mmCIF file of C-alpha atoms in Angstrom:
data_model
loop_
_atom_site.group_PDB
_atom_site.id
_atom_site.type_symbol
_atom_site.label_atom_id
_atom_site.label_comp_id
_atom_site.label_asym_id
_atom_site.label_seq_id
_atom_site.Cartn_x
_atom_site.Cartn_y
_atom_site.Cartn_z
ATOM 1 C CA UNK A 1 -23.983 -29.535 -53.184
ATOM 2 C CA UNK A 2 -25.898 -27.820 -50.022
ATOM 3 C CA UNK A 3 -25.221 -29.782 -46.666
ATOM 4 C CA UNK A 4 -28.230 -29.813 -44.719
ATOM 5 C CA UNK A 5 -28.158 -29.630 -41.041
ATOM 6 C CA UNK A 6 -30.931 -30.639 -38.879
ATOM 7 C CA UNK A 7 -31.568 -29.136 -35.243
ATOM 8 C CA UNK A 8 -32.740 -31.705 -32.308
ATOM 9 C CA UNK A 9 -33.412 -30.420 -29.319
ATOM 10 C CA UNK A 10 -30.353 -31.759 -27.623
ATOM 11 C CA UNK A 11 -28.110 -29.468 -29.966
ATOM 12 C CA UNK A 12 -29.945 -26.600 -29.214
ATOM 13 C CA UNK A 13 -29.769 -27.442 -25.091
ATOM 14 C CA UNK A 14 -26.214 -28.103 -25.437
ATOM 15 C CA UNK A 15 -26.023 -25.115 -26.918
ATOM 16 C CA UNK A 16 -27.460 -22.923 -25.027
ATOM 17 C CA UNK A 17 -25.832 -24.428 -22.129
ATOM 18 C CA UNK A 18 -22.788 -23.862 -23.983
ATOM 19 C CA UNK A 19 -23.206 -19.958 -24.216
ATOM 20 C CA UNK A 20 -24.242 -19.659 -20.580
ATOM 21 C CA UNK A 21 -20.784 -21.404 -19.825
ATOM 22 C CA UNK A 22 -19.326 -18.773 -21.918
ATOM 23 C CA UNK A 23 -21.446 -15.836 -20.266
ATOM 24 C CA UNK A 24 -21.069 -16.486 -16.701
ATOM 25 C CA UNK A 25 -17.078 -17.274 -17.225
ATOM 26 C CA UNK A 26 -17.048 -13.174 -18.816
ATOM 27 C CA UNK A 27 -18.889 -12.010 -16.489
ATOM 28 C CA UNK A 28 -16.463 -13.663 -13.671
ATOM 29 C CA UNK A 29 -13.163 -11.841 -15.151
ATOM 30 C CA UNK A 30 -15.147 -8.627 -15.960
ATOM 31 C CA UNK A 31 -15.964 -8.439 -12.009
ATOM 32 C CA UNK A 32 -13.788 -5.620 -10.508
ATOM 33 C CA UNK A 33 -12.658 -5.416 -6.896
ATOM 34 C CA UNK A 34 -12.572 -7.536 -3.822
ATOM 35 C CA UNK A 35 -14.797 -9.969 -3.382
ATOM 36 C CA UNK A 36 -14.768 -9.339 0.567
ATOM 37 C CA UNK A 37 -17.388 -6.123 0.896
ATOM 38 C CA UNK A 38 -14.434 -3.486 1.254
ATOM 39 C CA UNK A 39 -14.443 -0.285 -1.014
ATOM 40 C CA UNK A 40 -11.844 0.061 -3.242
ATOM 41 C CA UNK A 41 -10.419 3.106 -0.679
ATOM 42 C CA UNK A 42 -10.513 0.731 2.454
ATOM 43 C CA UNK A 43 -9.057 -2.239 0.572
ATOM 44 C CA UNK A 44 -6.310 -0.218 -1.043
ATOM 45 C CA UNK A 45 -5.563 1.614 2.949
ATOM 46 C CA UNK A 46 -5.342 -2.096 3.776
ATOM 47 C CA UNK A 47 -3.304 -3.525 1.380
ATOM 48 C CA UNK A 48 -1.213 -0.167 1.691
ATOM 49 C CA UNK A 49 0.350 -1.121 5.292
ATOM 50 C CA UNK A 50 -0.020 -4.603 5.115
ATOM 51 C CA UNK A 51 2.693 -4.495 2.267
ATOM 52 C CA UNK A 52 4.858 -3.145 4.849
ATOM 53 C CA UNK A 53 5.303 -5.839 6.959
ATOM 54 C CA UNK A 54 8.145 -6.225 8.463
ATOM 55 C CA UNK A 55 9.600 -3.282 7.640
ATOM 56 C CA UNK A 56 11.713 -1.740 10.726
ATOM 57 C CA UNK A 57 10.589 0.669 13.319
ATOM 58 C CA UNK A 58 12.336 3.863 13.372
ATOM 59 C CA UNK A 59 10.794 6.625 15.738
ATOM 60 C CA UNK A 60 9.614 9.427 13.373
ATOM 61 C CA UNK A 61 10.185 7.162 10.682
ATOM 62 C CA UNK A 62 7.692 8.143 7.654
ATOM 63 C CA UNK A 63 8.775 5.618 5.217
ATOM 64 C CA UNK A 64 9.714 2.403 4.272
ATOM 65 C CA UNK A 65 13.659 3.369 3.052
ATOM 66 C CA UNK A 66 13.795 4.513 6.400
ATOM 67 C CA UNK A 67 11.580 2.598 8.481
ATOM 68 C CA UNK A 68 8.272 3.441 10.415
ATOM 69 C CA UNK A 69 7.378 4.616 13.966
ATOM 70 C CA UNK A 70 3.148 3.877 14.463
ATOM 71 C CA UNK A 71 1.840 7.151 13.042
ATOM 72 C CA UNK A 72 4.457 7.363 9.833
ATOM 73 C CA UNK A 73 2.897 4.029 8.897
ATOM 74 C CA UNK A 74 -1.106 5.307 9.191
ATOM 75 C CA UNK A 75 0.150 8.509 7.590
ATOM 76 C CA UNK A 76 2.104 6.459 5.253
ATOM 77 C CA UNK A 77 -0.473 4.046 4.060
ATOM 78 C CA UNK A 78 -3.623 7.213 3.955
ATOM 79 C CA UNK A 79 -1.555 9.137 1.928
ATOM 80 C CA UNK A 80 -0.302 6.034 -0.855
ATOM 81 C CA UNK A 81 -4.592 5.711 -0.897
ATOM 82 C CA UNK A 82 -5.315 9.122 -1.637
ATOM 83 C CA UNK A 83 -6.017 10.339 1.956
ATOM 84 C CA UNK A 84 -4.393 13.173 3.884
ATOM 85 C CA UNK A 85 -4.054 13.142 7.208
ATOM 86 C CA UNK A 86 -1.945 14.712 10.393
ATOM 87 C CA UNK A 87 1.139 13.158 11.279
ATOM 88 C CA UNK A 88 1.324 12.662 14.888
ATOM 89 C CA UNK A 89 -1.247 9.748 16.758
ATOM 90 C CA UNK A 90 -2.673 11.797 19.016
ATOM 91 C CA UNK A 91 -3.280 14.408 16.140
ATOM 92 C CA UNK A 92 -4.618 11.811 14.093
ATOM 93 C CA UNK A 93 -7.396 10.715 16.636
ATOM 94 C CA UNK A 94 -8.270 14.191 17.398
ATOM 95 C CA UNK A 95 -8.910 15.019 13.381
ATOM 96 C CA UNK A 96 -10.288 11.612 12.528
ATOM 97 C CA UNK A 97 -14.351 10.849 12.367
ATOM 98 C CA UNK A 98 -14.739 8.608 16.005
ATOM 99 C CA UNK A 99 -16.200 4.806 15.339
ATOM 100 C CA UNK A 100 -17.592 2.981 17.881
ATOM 101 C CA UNK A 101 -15.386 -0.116 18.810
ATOM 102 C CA UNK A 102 -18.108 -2.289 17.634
ATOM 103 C CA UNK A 103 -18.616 -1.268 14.441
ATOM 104 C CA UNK A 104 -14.785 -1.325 13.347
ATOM 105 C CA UNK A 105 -13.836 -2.012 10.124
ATOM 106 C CA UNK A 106 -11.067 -2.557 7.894
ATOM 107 C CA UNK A 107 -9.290 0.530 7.407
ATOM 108 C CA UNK A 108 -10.469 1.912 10.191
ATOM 109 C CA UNK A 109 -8.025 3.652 13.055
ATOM 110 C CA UNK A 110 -7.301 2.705 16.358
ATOM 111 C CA UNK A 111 -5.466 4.478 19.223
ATOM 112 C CA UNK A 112 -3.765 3.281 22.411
ATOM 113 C CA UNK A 113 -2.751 5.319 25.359
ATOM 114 C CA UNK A 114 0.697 3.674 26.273
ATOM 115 C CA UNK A 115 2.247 6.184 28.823
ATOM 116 C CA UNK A 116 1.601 9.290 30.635
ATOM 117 C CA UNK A 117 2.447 11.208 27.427
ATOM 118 C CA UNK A 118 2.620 7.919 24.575
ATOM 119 C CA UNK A 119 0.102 7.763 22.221
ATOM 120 C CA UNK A 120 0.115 4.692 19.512
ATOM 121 C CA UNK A 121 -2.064 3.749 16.395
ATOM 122 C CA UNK A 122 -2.477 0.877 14.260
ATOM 123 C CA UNK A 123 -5.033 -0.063 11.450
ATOM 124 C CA UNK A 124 -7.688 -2.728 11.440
ATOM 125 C CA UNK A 125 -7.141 -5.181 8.973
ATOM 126 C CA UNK A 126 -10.404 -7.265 10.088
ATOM 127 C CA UNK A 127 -12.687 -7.255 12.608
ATOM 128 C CA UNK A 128 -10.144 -8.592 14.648
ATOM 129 C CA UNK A 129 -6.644 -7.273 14.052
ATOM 130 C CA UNK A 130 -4.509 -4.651 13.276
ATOM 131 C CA UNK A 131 -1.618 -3.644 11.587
ATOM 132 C CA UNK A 132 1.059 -1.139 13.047
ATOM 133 C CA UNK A 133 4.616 -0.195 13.805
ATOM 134 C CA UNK A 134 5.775 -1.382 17.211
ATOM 135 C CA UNK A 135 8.771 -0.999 19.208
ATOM 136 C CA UNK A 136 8.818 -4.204 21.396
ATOM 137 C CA UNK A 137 9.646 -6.288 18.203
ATOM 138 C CA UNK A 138 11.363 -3.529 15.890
ATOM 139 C CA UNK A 139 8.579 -3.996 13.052
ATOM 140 C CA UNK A 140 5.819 -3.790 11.661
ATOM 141 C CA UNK A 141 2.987 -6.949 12.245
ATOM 142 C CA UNK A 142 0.212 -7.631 13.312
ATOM 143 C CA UNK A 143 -1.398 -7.940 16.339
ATOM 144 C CA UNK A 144 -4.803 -9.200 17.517
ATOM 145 C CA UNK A 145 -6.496 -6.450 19.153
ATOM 146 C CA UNK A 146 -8.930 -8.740 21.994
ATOM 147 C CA UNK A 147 -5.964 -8.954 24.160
ATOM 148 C CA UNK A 148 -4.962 -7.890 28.122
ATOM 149 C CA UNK A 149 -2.564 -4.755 27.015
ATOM 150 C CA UNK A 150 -4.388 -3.615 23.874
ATOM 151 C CA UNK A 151 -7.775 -3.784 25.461
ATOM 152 C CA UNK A 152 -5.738 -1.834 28.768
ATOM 153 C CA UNK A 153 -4.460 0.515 26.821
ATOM 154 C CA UNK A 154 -7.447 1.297 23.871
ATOM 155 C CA UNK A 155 -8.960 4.514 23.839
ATOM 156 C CA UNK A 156 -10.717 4.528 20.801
ATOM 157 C CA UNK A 157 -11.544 4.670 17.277
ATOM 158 C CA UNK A 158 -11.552 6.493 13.837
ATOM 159 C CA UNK A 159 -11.677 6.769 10.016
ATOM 160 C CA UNK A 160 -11.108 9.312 7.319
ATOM 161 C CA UNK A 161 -12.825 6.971 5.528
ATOM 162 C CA UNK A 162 -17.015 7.291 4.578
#
């Protein structure tokens, strides 16, 4: 006995609709990466020190058994991403490719001047804030970077990023 099937052409619509269900839901978990524009080097820098939130500030700390003072954390986080870079902040902004405080991005450095010889770093996180190790609260957070002190004390920019 042969069954014989007929086509109308609300199978074959349903069908096809069917397979482009099927397509576009691959092609959704084959997608790598962020969805947010960062490379995979920035995104992993950020997601590097923002997993160490909270952990304690320690001056010449390096890592986060021990705790963090602001350049162990940027030295930290470049180096679990791939990146080398100098240890000290001041050494950092003095090796790192300058970036104009208008185009910062995510990943990208930035240095304060805090005292006649105090130097202090953090990492942008957005276009707006940064992650870093700071003494006035014993750990590391973020902060917003548009305020009185950090715009008083800013002196610039960098990457070791492309």
């Amino acid at each position: 006995m042969k069954i014989r099937t007929t086509s109308t052409p609300l199978s074959r619509l349903t069908l096809i609709l069917v397979a482009l269900l099927v397509l576009t839901t691959l092609a959704g978990c084959a997608s790598r990466g962020r969805d947010d524009g960062l490379s995979a080097r920035r995104a992993e820098l950020v997601d590097k020190s923002l997993a160490q939130i909270g952990t304690r500030y320690l001056y010449g700390g390096k890592s986060p058994a021990e705790g963090f003072d602001c350049s162990g954390l940027t030295h930290y986080a470049h180096h679990q991403a791939g990146l080398a870079i100098p240890r000290t902040a001041a050494a950092q902004q003095r090796a790192a490719k300058p970036v104009p405080r208008s185009r910062l991005q995510p990943g990208d450095m930035v240095f304060f001047k805090t005292g006649p010889n105090a130097y202090h770093v953090g990492l942008m996180i957005d276009k707006e804030r940064f992650v870093h190790a700071s003494t006035s609260r014993s750990r590391v957070r973020i902060d917003h970077l548009d305020t009185p002190y950090w715009n008083r004390h800013y002196i610039g920019a960098g990457t070791y990023l492309r």
